[in-house]
Coordinates of C-alpha atoms in Angstrom, one line a residue:
M1 CA 0.0 0.0 0.0
K2 CA 1.4 3.4 -1.0
F3 CA 2.2 5.8 1.9
S4 CA -0.5 8.3 0.9
N5 CA -3.2 5.6 0.5
K6 CA -2.2 4.2 3.9
I7 CA -2.6 7.6 5.5
N8 CA -6.1 8.1 3.9
Y9 CA -7.1 4.6 5.1
L10 CA -6.0 5.3 8.7
L11 CA -7.8 8.7 8.7
F12 CA -11.0 7.0 7.4
A13 CA -10.7 4.3 10.1
F14 CA -10.2 6.9 12.8
C15 CA -13.2 9.0 11.6
F16 CA -15.4 5.9 11.4
V17 CA -14.6 4.7 14.9
F18 CA -15.0 8.3 16.2
S19 CA -18.5 8.5 14.8
V20 CA -19.4 5.0 15.9
A21 CA -18.5 5.8 19.5
G22 CA -21.1 8.5 19.5
Q23 CA -18.5 11.2 20.2
N24 CA -19.5 13.2 17.1
S25 CA -22.8 14.7 18.2
S26 CA -23.6 15.9 14.7
K27 CA -24.0 12.3 13.5
K28 CA -26.9 10.0 14.4
P29 CA -25.6 7.0 16.3
L30 CA -25.3 3.9 14.2
N31 CA -27.8 1.1 14.4
V32 CA -26.7 -2.5 15.0
I33 CA -28.3 -5.5 13.2
W34 CA -27.7 -9.2 13.9
I35 CA -28.6 -11.8 11.3
S36 CA -28.6 -14.9 13.4
V37 CA -28.9 -18.3 11.7
E38 CA -29.0 -21.9 13.0
D39 CA -26.8 -24.9 12.9
M40 CA -24.4 -23.9 10.2
G41 CA -20.6 -24.2 9.8
P42 CA -18.6 -22.0 7.4
V43 CA -20.0 -23.9 4.3
L44 CA -21.0 -20.8 2.3
S45 CA -19.7 -20.0 -1.1
S46 CA -17.9 -17.0 0.3
Y47 CA -16.0 -19.5 2.5
G48 CA -14.9 -21.5 -0.5
N49 CA -17.7 -24.1 -0.9
K50 CA -18.2 -24.3 -4.7
S51 CA -21.3 -26.6 -4.5
I52 CA -23.5 -24.0 -2.9
Q53 CA -24.6 -20.5 -4.1
T54 CA -25.2 -17.9 -1.5
P55 CA -24.9 -14.6 -3.3
N56 CA -26.6 -12.4 -0.7
I57 CA -24.4 -13.6 2.1
D58 CA -21.5 -13.3 -0.3
R59 CA -22.5 -9.7 -0.7
L60 CA -22.2 -9.1 3.0
A61 CA -18.7 -10.7 2.9
N62 CA -17.7 -8.6 -0.1
E63 CA -18.9 -5.4 1.7
G64 CA -17.6 -6.4 5.1
I65 CA -15.1 -8.4 7.0
K66 CA -15.1 -12.2 6.8
Y67 CA -13.9 -13.9 10.0
T68 CA -12.4 -17.4 9.4
N69 CA -11.7 -18.5 12.9
A70 CA -15.0 -17.8 14.8
Y71 CA -16.3 -20.4 17.2
A72 CA -19.2 -21.2 19.5
T73 CA -18.6 -22.2 23.1
V74 CA -20.9 -25.2 22.8
G75 CA -22.1 -27.1 19.7
V76 CA -25.8 -26.7 20.4
C77 CA -28.1 -23.7 20.7
A78 CA -29.2 -23.1 24.3
P79 CA -25.8 -23.2 26.0
S80 CA -24.3 -21.3 23.1
R81 CA -27.0 -18.6 23.2
F82 CA -26.5 -18.3 27.0
S83 CA -22.9 -17.4 26.3
I84 CA -24.0 -14.9 23.7
I85 CA -26.5 -13.0 25.9
T86 CA -24.4 -13.0 29.1
S87 CA -20.9 -13.0 27.5
M88 CA -19.9 -15.7 29.9
Y89 CA -18.7 -19.3 29.6
P90 CA -21.7 -21.7 30.2
A91 CA -19.4 -24.1 32.1
R92 CA -18.4 -21.3 34.5
L93 CA -22.0 -20.6 35.6
G94 CA -23.6 -24.0 35.3
A95 CA -25.4 -23.4 32.0
H96 CA -23.6 -26.0 30.0
N97 CA -26.3 -28.7 29.8
M98 CA -28.8 -28.9 26.9
R99 CA -31.4 -27.8 27.8
T100 CA -32.8 -26.6 31.1
G101 CA -36.4 -26.1 30.0
D102 CA -38.7 -24.4 27.6
H103 CA -37.5 -20.8 28.0
N104 CA -38.7 -19.3 24.7
N105 CA -42.2 -18.7 25.8
F106 CA -41.7 -15.5 27.8
K107 CA -43.6 -16.8 30.8
W108 CA -42.6 -16.9 34.4
P109 CA -43.5 -20.4 35.8
E110 CA -44.8 -20.6 39.3
D111 CA -43.3 -24.0 40.3
V112 CA -40.8 -26.5 38.9
K113 CA -42.4 -29.4 37.0
F114 CA -40.6 -32.7 36.9
R115 CA -40.3 -34.5 33.5
Q116 CA -40.9 -37.9 35.0
N117 CA -41.6 -39.6 31.7
K118 CA -38.7 -38.3 29.7
G119 CA -35.9 -40.2 31.3
V120 CA -33.7 -37.1 31.7
V121 CA -31.2 -37.9 34.4
D122 CA -27.8 -36.5 35.5
K123 CA -24.5 -38.5 36.0
S124 CA -25.6 -39.6 39.5
G125 CA -28.9 -41.0 38.1
E126 CA -31.1 -38.3 39.6
N127 CA -34.1 -37.0 37.7
I128 CA -33.7 -33.6 36.1
P129 CA -36.6 -31.1 36.1
D130 CA -37.2 -28.1 34.1
Y131 CA -35.3 -25.2 35.7
E132 CA -33.7 -21.9 35.0
V133 CA -30.0 -21.1 35.5
V134 CA -29.5 -18.5 38.2
T135 CA -26.5 -16.3 37.4
P136 CA -24.4 -14.3 39.9
S137 CA -26.0 -11.0 40.8
Y138 CA -23.6 -9.0 38.7
V139 CA -24.4 -10.7 35.4
K140 CA -26.8 -8.9 33.1
P141 CA -28.0 -9.6 29.6
F142 CA -25.7 -7.4 27.6
T143 CA -28.7 -5.7 25.9
E144 CA -29.5 -3.9 29.1
Y145 CA -26.3 -1.9 28.8
L146 CA -27.5 -0.9 25.3
R147 CA -30.9 0.1 26.6
E148 CA -29.3 2.2 29.2
Q149 CA -27.7 4.2 26.4
G150 CA -31.0 4.7 24.6
Y151 CA -30.9 1.9 22.1
Y152 CA -34.2 0.3 21.2
C153 CA -33.6 -3.4 21.4
V154 CA -35.8 -5.9 19.5
N155 CA -35.4 -9.6 19.1
D156 CA -37.3 -11.4 16.3
D157 CA -37.6 -14.0 17.7
K158 CA -35.5 -16.5 19.5
C159 CA -33.9 -16.5 23.0
D160 CA -33.3 -20.0 24.4
Y161 CA -30.9 -18.7 27.0
Q162 CA -31.3 -21.4 29.7
F163 CA -33.5 -18.9 31.5
N164 CA -36.6 -16.9 30.6
A165 CA -35.6 -13.7 28.9
P166 CA -36.0 -10.9 31.5
F167 CA -38.5 -8.4 30.4
T168 CA -35.8 -5.8 31.0
A169 CA -33.5 -7.3 28.4
W170 CA -35.5 -6.2 25.3
D171 CA -37.9 -3.5 24.3
D172 CA -39.7 -6.1 22.1
V173 CA -39.1 -9.9 22.3
Y174 CA -42.5 -11.4 21.5
G175 CA -41.9 -12.3 17.9
G176 CA -42.7 -10.3 14.8
G177 CA -41.1 -7.1 16.3
S178 CA -39.5 -4.5 14.1
Y179 CA -36.8 -1.9 14.3
K180 CA -39.4 0.4 12.7
N181 CA -41.0 0.7 16.2
A182 CA -38.0 2.5 17.6
P183 CA -38.9 5.9 18.9
D184 CA -38.1 8.8 16.6
G185 CA -34.4 9.6 16.7
A186 CA -33.5 6.5 18.7
P187 CA -30.9 4.1 17.4
F188 CA -31.8 0.4 17.4
F189 CA -30.3 -3.0 18.0
Y190 CA -32.3 -5.5 15.9
V191 CA -31.9 -9.3 16.0
K192 CA -33.4 -11.3 13.2
N193 CA -33.2 -15.1 13.7
Y194 CA -33.7 -17.5 10.8
Y195 CA -34.6 -21.1 11.3
T196 CA -34.3 -22.4 7.8
S197 CA -30.9 -24.1 8.3
H198 CA -31.9 -25.7 11.6
E199 CA -31.3 -29.4 12.1
S200 CA -35.0 -30.1 12.1
R201 CA -35.4 -28.6 8.6
I202 CA -33.6 -31.6 7.2
W203 CA -36.8 -33.7 7.7
L204 CA -39.4 -30.9 7.9
R205 CA -38.4 -29.6 4.4
K206 CA -37.9 -33.1 2.9
D207 CA -40.5 -32.4 0.2
K208 CA -39.2 -29.0 -0.8
P209 CA -37.2 -28.6 -4.0
I210 CA -33.5 -29.7 -4.0
T211 CA -31.5 -26.9 -5.5
V212 CA -28.0 -28.4 -5.0
D213 CA -26.9 -31.4 -7.0
P214 CA -26.3 -34.3 -4.6
E215 CA -23.5 -35.5 -6.9
E216 CA -21.6 -32.2 -6.4
V217 CA -21.6 -31.9 -2.6
P218 CA -18.4 -32.6 -0.7
V219 CA -18.8 -35.6 1.6
P220 CA -16.9 -35.3 4.9
D221 CA -14.4 -38.2 5.5
Y222 CA -16.3 -39.4 8.5
Y223 CA -19.3 -40.4 6.3
P224 CA -19.5 -43.1 3.7
D225 CA -20.1 -41.8 0.2
I226 CA -23.5 -43.3 -0.3
P227 CA -26.7 -41.8 -1.8
I228 CA -28.6 -41.2 1.4
V229 CA -25.7 -39.2 2.8
R230 CA -25.4 -37.1 -0.4
S231 CA -29.1 -36.6 -0.4
D232 CA -29.2 -35.1 3.2
I233 CA -26.1 -33.0 2.6
A234 CA -27.8 -31.6 -0.6
R235 CA -31.0 -31.0 1.5
K236 CA -28.8 -29.1 4.0
Y237 CA -27.3 -27.0 1.3
S238 CA -30.6 -26.4 -0.4
N239 CA -32.0 -25.1 2.9
I240 CA -29.0 -22.7 3.2
E241 CA -29.7 -21.4 -0.4
V242 CA -33.3 -20.7 0.7
L243 CA -31.9 -19.0 3.8
D244 CA -29.7 -16.9 1.6
K245 CA -32.7 -15.6 -0.3
E246 CA -34.3 -14.7 3.0
V247 CA -31.2 -12.7 3.9
G248 CA -31.4 -11.0 0.6
E249 CA -35.0 -10.0 1.2
L250 CA -34.0 -8.5 4.6
L251 CA -31.1 -6.5 3.0
E252 CA -33.5 -5.1 0.5
Q253 CA -35.9 -4.2 3.2
L254 CA -33.2 -2.4 5.2
K255 CA -32.2 -0.6 2.0
G256 CA -35.8 0.4 1.3
D257 CA -36.2 1.7 4.8
G258 CA -33.1 3.8 4.6
V259 CA -31.3 2.1 7.4
L260 CA -28.8 -0.1 5.6
N261 CA -26.1 2.5 5.4
N262 CA -26.5 3.7 8.9
S263 CA -26.2 0.2 10.5
I264 CA -23.5 -2.3 11.4
I265 CA -24.5 -5.8 10.3
F266 CA -23.3 -9.0 12.0
F267 CA -24.0 -12.3 10.3
W268 CA -23.4 -15.4 12.4
S269 CA -24.6 -19.0 13.2
D270 CA -25.2 -20.1 16.7
H271 CA -22.9 -23.1 16.4
G272 CA -21.5 -25.6 13.8
G273 CA -23.2 -27.9 11.3
N274 CA -26.5 -29.8 11.7
L275 CA -25.6 -33.3 10.8
L276 CA -24.0 -36.2 12.7
R277 CA -20.7 -35.4 14.4
Q278 CA -21.3 -31.8 13.7
K279 CA -24.1 -30.5 15.9
R280 CA -23.3 -31.3 19.6
A281 CA -19.6 -32.0 18.8
V282 CA -16.9 -30.3 20.8
G283 CA -14.3 -30.1 18.0
D284 CA -14.1 -28.0 14.9
S285 CA -17.1 -29.6 13.2
G286 CA -19.4 -28.6 16.1
L287 CA -18.0 -25.2 17.1
H288 CA -16.7 -23.5 13.9
V289 CA -19.1 -20.9 12.5
P290 CA -19.3 -18.2 9.8
L291 CA -19.0 -14.6 11.0
I292 CA -19.3 -11.5 8.8
V293 CA -19.3 -7.9 10.0
R294 CA -20.4 -5.3 7.5
Y295 CA -19.8 -1.6 8.4
P296 CA -21.3 1.4 6.6
D297 CA -19.4 3.2 3.9
G298 CA -17.2 0.3 2.9
Y299 CA -15.0 0.2 6.0
R300 CA -12.6 -2.7 5.5
A301 CA -14.8 -4.1 2.8
G302 CA -13.8 -7.4 1.4
E303 CA -11.1 -8.1 4.0
T304 CA -10.5 -11.5 5.6
E305 CA -9.7 -11.6 9.3
N306 CA -8.0 -14.7 10.8
R307 CA -8.1 -13.7 14.5
L308 CA -9.7 -16.1 16.9
V309 CA -13.2 -15.0 17.9
S310 CA -15.8 -16.5 20.3
L311 CA -19.5 -15.9 19.8
M312 CA -19.6 -14.6 23.4
D313 CA -17.4 -11.8 22.1
L314 CA -20.4 -10.5 20.0
G315 CA -22.0 -8.6 22.9
P316 CA -18.9 -6.8 24.1
T317 CA -18.0 -5.9 20.5
V318 CA -21.4 -4.3 20.0
M319 CA -20.9 -2.4 23.2
S320 CA -17.4 -1.3 22.2
L321 CA -18.6 -0.1 18.8
I322 CA -21.2 2.2 20.2
G323 CA -18.9 3.6 22.9
I324 CA -19.7 1.4 26.0
N325 CA -16.8 -0.1 27.9
P326 CA -17.8 -3.8 28.6
P327 CA -17.6 -4.7 32.3
D328 CA -14.6 -6.6 33.5
Y329 CA -16.6 -9.7 34.6
M330 CA -17.4 -10.7 31.1
D331 CA -15.5 -13.6 29.5
G332 CA -16.3 -12.1 26.1
K333 CA -13.7 -9.8 24.5
A334 CA -14.4 -6.9 22.1
F335 CA -12.8 -7.6 18.8
A336 CA -13.6 -4.1 17.4
G337 CA -14.4 -0.6 18.5
D338 CA -13.0 1.8 21.0
F339 CA -12.5 -0.9 23.6
E340 CA -11.1 -3.6 21.4
Q341 CA -9.0 -6.1 23.3
S342 CA -6.0 -8.2 22.2
P343 CA -6.8 -11.2 20.1
R344 CA -7.4 -14.5 21.7
Q345 CA -4.8 -17.2 21.7
Y346 CA -7.2 -20.1 22.4
I347 CA -10.9 -21.0 22.0
Y348 CA -12.5 -23.3 24.6
G349 CA -15.5 -25.5 24.1
S350 CA -17.6 -27.9 26.2
A351 CA -20.1 -30.7 25.7
D352 CA -22.2 -32.3 28.4
R353 CA -25.8 -33.5 28.7
F354 CA -27.7 -33.2 25.4
D355 CA -31.4 -33.9 26.0
E356 CA -31.6 -37.4 27.4
C357 CA -27.9 -38.2 26.7
T358 CA -25.0 -37.4 29.1
D359 CA -21.3 -37.2 28.3
M360 CA -18.5 -34.8 29.2
Q361 CA -15.9 -33.4 26.8
R362 CA -13.8 -30.3 26.8
S363 CA -11.8 -28.8 23.9
V364 CA -9.3 -26.1 23.1
L365 CA -8.4 -24.8 19.6
D366 CA -5.6 -22.5 18.6
G367 CA -6.6 -21.9 15.0
R368 CA -4.8 -24.9 13.6
F369 CA -4.9 -27.7 16.2
V370 CA -7.9 -28.9 18.3
Y371 CA -7.4 -30.8 21.5
I372 CA -10.3 -32.8 23.1
K373 CA -10.3 -34.3 26.5
N374 CA -12.9 -37.0 27.1
F375 CA -14.0 -37.3 30.7
M376 CA -16.2 -40.3 30.0
P377 CA -14.1 -42.3 27.6
E378 CA -16.1 -45.5 28.3
L379 CA -19.0 -44.1 26.3
P380 CA -19.2 -44.2 22.5
L381 CA -18.5 -41.0 20.5
I382 CA -21.9 -41.3 18.7
Y383 CA -24.5 -41.8 21.4
R384 CA -28.2 -42.4 20.7
N385 CA -30.3 -39.3 20.6
K386 CA -33.9 -39.5 19.5
Y387 CA -34.1 -36.0 18.2
R388 CA -31.3 -36.1 15.7
E389 CA -32.2 -39.6 14.5
Q390 CA -35.1 -38.1 12.7
I391 CA -32.5 -37.2 10.0
P392 CA -32.7 -40.1 7.6
M393 CA -28.9 -40.5 7.1
N394 CA -28.2 -40.4 10.8
K395 CA -30.5 -43.3 11.5
H396 CA -29.2 -45.2 8.5
L397 CA -25.6 -44.8 9.5
I398 CA -26.3 -46.1 13.0
E399 CA -27.9 -49.2 11.4
L400 CA -24.9 -49.7 9.1
D401 CA -22.6 -49.5 12.1
S402 CA -24.7 -52.1 14.0
L403 CA -24.2 -54.4 11.0
N404 CA -20.4 -53.7 10.9
R405 CA -20.8 -52.4 7.4
L406 CA -18.8 -49.1 7.9
E407 CA -15.1 -49.1 7.1
G408 CA -12.1 -46.8 7.3
N409 CA -12.7 -43.1 8.1
A410 CA -16.5 -43.7 7.8
A411 CA -16.3 -46.0 10.8
Y412 CA -14.1 -43.6 12.9
I413 CA -16.9 -41.6 14.6
F414 CA -18.6 -44.8 15.6
M415 CA -15.9 -45.8 18.0
K416 CA -17.4 -47.8 20.9
S417 CA -15.3 -46.0 23.4
K418 CA -13.2 -42.9 23.2
P419 CA -9.5 -42.2 23.8
N420 CA -8.8 -40.1 26.8
E421 CA -7.3 -37.4 24.5
E422 CA -7.7 -36.4 20.9
L423 CA -5.5 -34.1 18.9
Y424 CA -6.2 -33.1 15.3
D425 CA -4.3 -31.0 12.8
L426 CA -7.0 -29.0 11.0
E427 CA -4.7 -27.8 8.3
N428 CA -4.0 -31.4 7.1
D429 CA -7.0 -33.1 8.6
P430 CA -10.0 -30.8 8.4
Y431 CA -12.4 -33.6 9.1
E432 CA -10.7 -34.6 12.4
V433 CA -10.3 -38.3 11.7
Y434 CA -6.6 -38.8 12.4
N435 CA -5.9 -38.6 16.1
L436 CA -2.3 -37.4 16.7
A437 CA -2.5 -37.7 20.5
D438 CA -0.1 -40.7 20.6
N439 CA 2.2 -39.4 17.9
P440 CA 5.5 -38.4 19.4
K441 CA 6.0 -35.8 16.7
Y442 CA 3.1 -33.8 18.2
E443 CA 4.0 -34.3 21.9
F444 CA 4.9 -30.6 22.4
K445 CA 1.5 -29.4 21.0
L446 CA -0.3 -32.0 23.0
K447 CA 1.2 -30.9 26.2
E448 CA 0.7 -27.2 25.4
L449 CA -3.0 -27.6 24.7
R450 CA -3.6 -30.1 27.5
T451 CA -2.0 -27.5 29.9
Q452 CA -4.1 -24.7 28.5
L453 CA -7.3 -26.7 28.9
G454 CA -6.5 -27.6 32.5
Q455 CA -5.7 -24.0 33.4
W456 CA -8.9 -22.8 31.8
Q457 CA -11.0 -25.4 33.6
E458 CA -9.4 -24.4 36.9
A459 CA -9.9 -20.6 36.2
I460 CA -13.6 -20.9 35.5
D461 CA -14.2 -23.6 38.2
D462 CA -15.7 -25.9 35.5
K463 CA -19.2 -26.9 36.7
G464 CA -19.2 -29.9 34.5
F465 CA -17.8 -31.9 37.4
V466 CA -20.8 -31.1 39.5
P467 CA -23.9 -33.3 39.1
E468 CA -26.7 -31.4 37.5
S469 CA -29.1 -32.2 40.3
E470 CA -26.7 -30.4 42.7
L471 CA -26.4 -27.4 40.4
I472 CA -30.2 -27.1 40.4
K473 CA -30.3 -27.1 44.2
S474 CA -27.7 -24.3 44.2
F475 CA -29.9 -22.3 41.8
W476 CA -33.3 -23.2 43.4
P477 CA -32.9 -24.0 47.1
N478 CA -35.4 -26.7 48.2
M479 CA -36.2 -27.1 44.6
K480 CA -38.3 -23.9 44.6
Q481 CA -37.5 -21.1 42.2
P482 CA -36.5 -17.9 44.1
S483 CA -38.6 -14.8 43.6
T484 CA -37.6 -11.2 43.0
A485 CA -38.7 -8.8 45.7
K486 CA -41.4 -6.2 44.9
V487 CA -40.2 -2.7 43.7
N488 CA -40.2 0.1 46.3
I489 CA -41.6 3.4 44.9
Q490 CA -40.5 6.6 46.4
I491 CA -42.1 9.9 45.3
N492 CA -40.0 13.0 45.8
S493 CA -41.4 16.2 44.3
E494 CA -41.4 15.8 40.5
Y495 CA -39.4 12.6 40.5
I496 CA -40.1 8.9 41.3
S497 CA -37.3 6.7 42.5
L498 CA -37.5 2.9 42.2
S499 CA -35.5 0.3 44.2
C500 CA -35.5 -3.5 44.8
E501 CA -34.1 -5.4 47.7
T502 CA -33.1 -8.4 45.6
K503 CA -29.4 -8.1 44.8
G504 CA -28.7 -7.9 41.1
A505 CA -32.4 -7.3 40.1
S506 CA -33.2 -5.1 37.2
I507 CA -36.3 -2.9 37.3
G508 CA -38.8 -2.1 34.5
Y509 CA -41.5 0.5 34.7
Q510 CA -44.5 1.7 32.8
L511 CA -45.6 5.4 32.7
G512 CA -48.5 7.2 31.1
E513 CA -49.7 5.5 27.9
D514 CA -47.5 2.5 28.4
V515 CA -49.3 1.5 31.6
G516 CA -51.0 -1.9 31.1
T517 CA -49.1 -2.8 28.0
N518 CA -46.4 -5.4 27.4
Y519 CA -43.8 -2.7 27.1
W520 CA -41.5 -2.0 30.0
K521 CA -38.9 0.8 30.1
L522 CA -35.6 -0.1 31.8
Y523 CA -35.1 1.9 35.0
T524 CA -31.7 3.5 35.4
T525 CA -32.3 6.9 37.1
P526 CA -35.2 8.7 38.9
V527 CA -38.1 9.3 36.6
Q528 CA -39.6 12.7 36.1
T529 CA -43.5 12.6 36.2
E530 CA -46.5 14.8 36.1
P531 CA -48.6 15.3 39.3
N532 CA -50.7 12.2 40.0
E533 CA -49.3 10.3 37.0
K534 CA -49.7 6.6 37.4
I535 CA -46.6 4.3 37.4
R536 CA -46.3 0.5 37.4
A537 CA -43.0 -1.2 38.3
R538 CA -41.7 -4.7 38.6
A539 CA -38.3 -6.3 39.0
I540 CA -36.5 -9.4 37.9
R541 CA -33.1 -11.2 38.3
I542 CA -31.9 -13.8 35.9
G543 CA -33.3 -17.2 36.9
Y544 CA -35.7 -15.7 39.4
K545 CA -39.5 -15.3 39.1
A546 CA -40.4 -11.8 38.3
S547 CA -41.8 -9.7 41.1
S548 CA -45.4 -8.8 41.4
I549 CA -46.4 -5.4 40.0
T550 CA -46.1 -2.3 42.3
T551 CA -48.2 0.8 41.6
N552 CA -48.1 4.3 43.1

């Protein structure tokens, strides 16, 4: 790059970040948009997959920054989304099991209900009920920090956080919400979640057109190259092509509404692929995801970024880009903006109970190598799971294995017990089928990653060693969900002050025309009111029942 061009580039970058941080009062703060998709590794055409056509997502990559080393913390949605909304490791806070209950219905259950007939038990054999994870009092959904700064936050329409989404976390979270409802002049944070690439769509969309030739799809080394495998991979890719069209429609909508070029757009998947040995896996196939960030005005357009990024970095990065310094307690690290932190050296992953199946694995990746520690090596790598066996190829492969008809790499993932340690060189073995843990040439790398994993587990006090039934008792003493205390209302002259005795509780309130609606403003400072104006308030802490409503 010529010296003059380099100077111009640096000046542009400085001016962009300066305006993003909200320090230039003459400019309207930038909006932030998340395009969240399901169950998808980096298999898009912009990531080099020649058998799939995703022109709209490619457009985002061409106009933005493509991250090649982005990873989830867990290879399944609920624990992963917990890490995204809290910016914390699930295994640190006891949110690592999939899943703790139905927490996408925006209700506050009165009492715990045991799933006696589902056979969900922990390692000690105790029955596991529906419950909510209770986080430490200092942990907040990162969106509350955005709301404090005047951002209108709307989620359309998935949470699945291992706890019911607090009503203080979002301005609108009921489904079908729009950024168009933001108050005049207010910036917005908008999450649009698409389900089209979800695991379940392999069978739910089985009668939809196939747009990808099964003969052209790449077959991972851990599958046999047979028609049913190619068919389901083609279905997966065809679903992604439909998803791409949905993304294109959203981009056109944003353009038509005049917000496209005043918004930072993040595109990401909640974890890796949706087929066998992908979803729920703790290695690269389960954790590796696409991540694209498009800035307005062509900032770093078309660049590729190889730094290691965790999905729990997304929240702190949004905060950093709009001028908020993320709190120190967060495990997530901002990878852009005023408060960008140094790049990660390692990514850590976990796998524990998935529905009715229990295992325990931990992993660490450095961008080239992945190390996996199996804490229950006596169990097979591919365990029976009723949900995923609705995918035709999964069920068929299990049957082939039972008949001893799988050979070579296609038999690898059906090992009847696991080695204590696994080590894979992703550069030379992208499908993770050649375990190098016993190869003396890689002893140094094995020891390095083993040490890093052990230090991480100690640093976070890995809750995977605690039976889930004991975790629940720590969250809900006597197996009863704790309740948030009522809000205290104090009226002083023209202002109303709100407080709650429950440590860590957030307070929402309704005033004037909002009274009686589903909309709750986030309380941060005393509220100015008119004489005799009615106010309603309630409080909630993550994992607690919401308080009853207090009125003046």
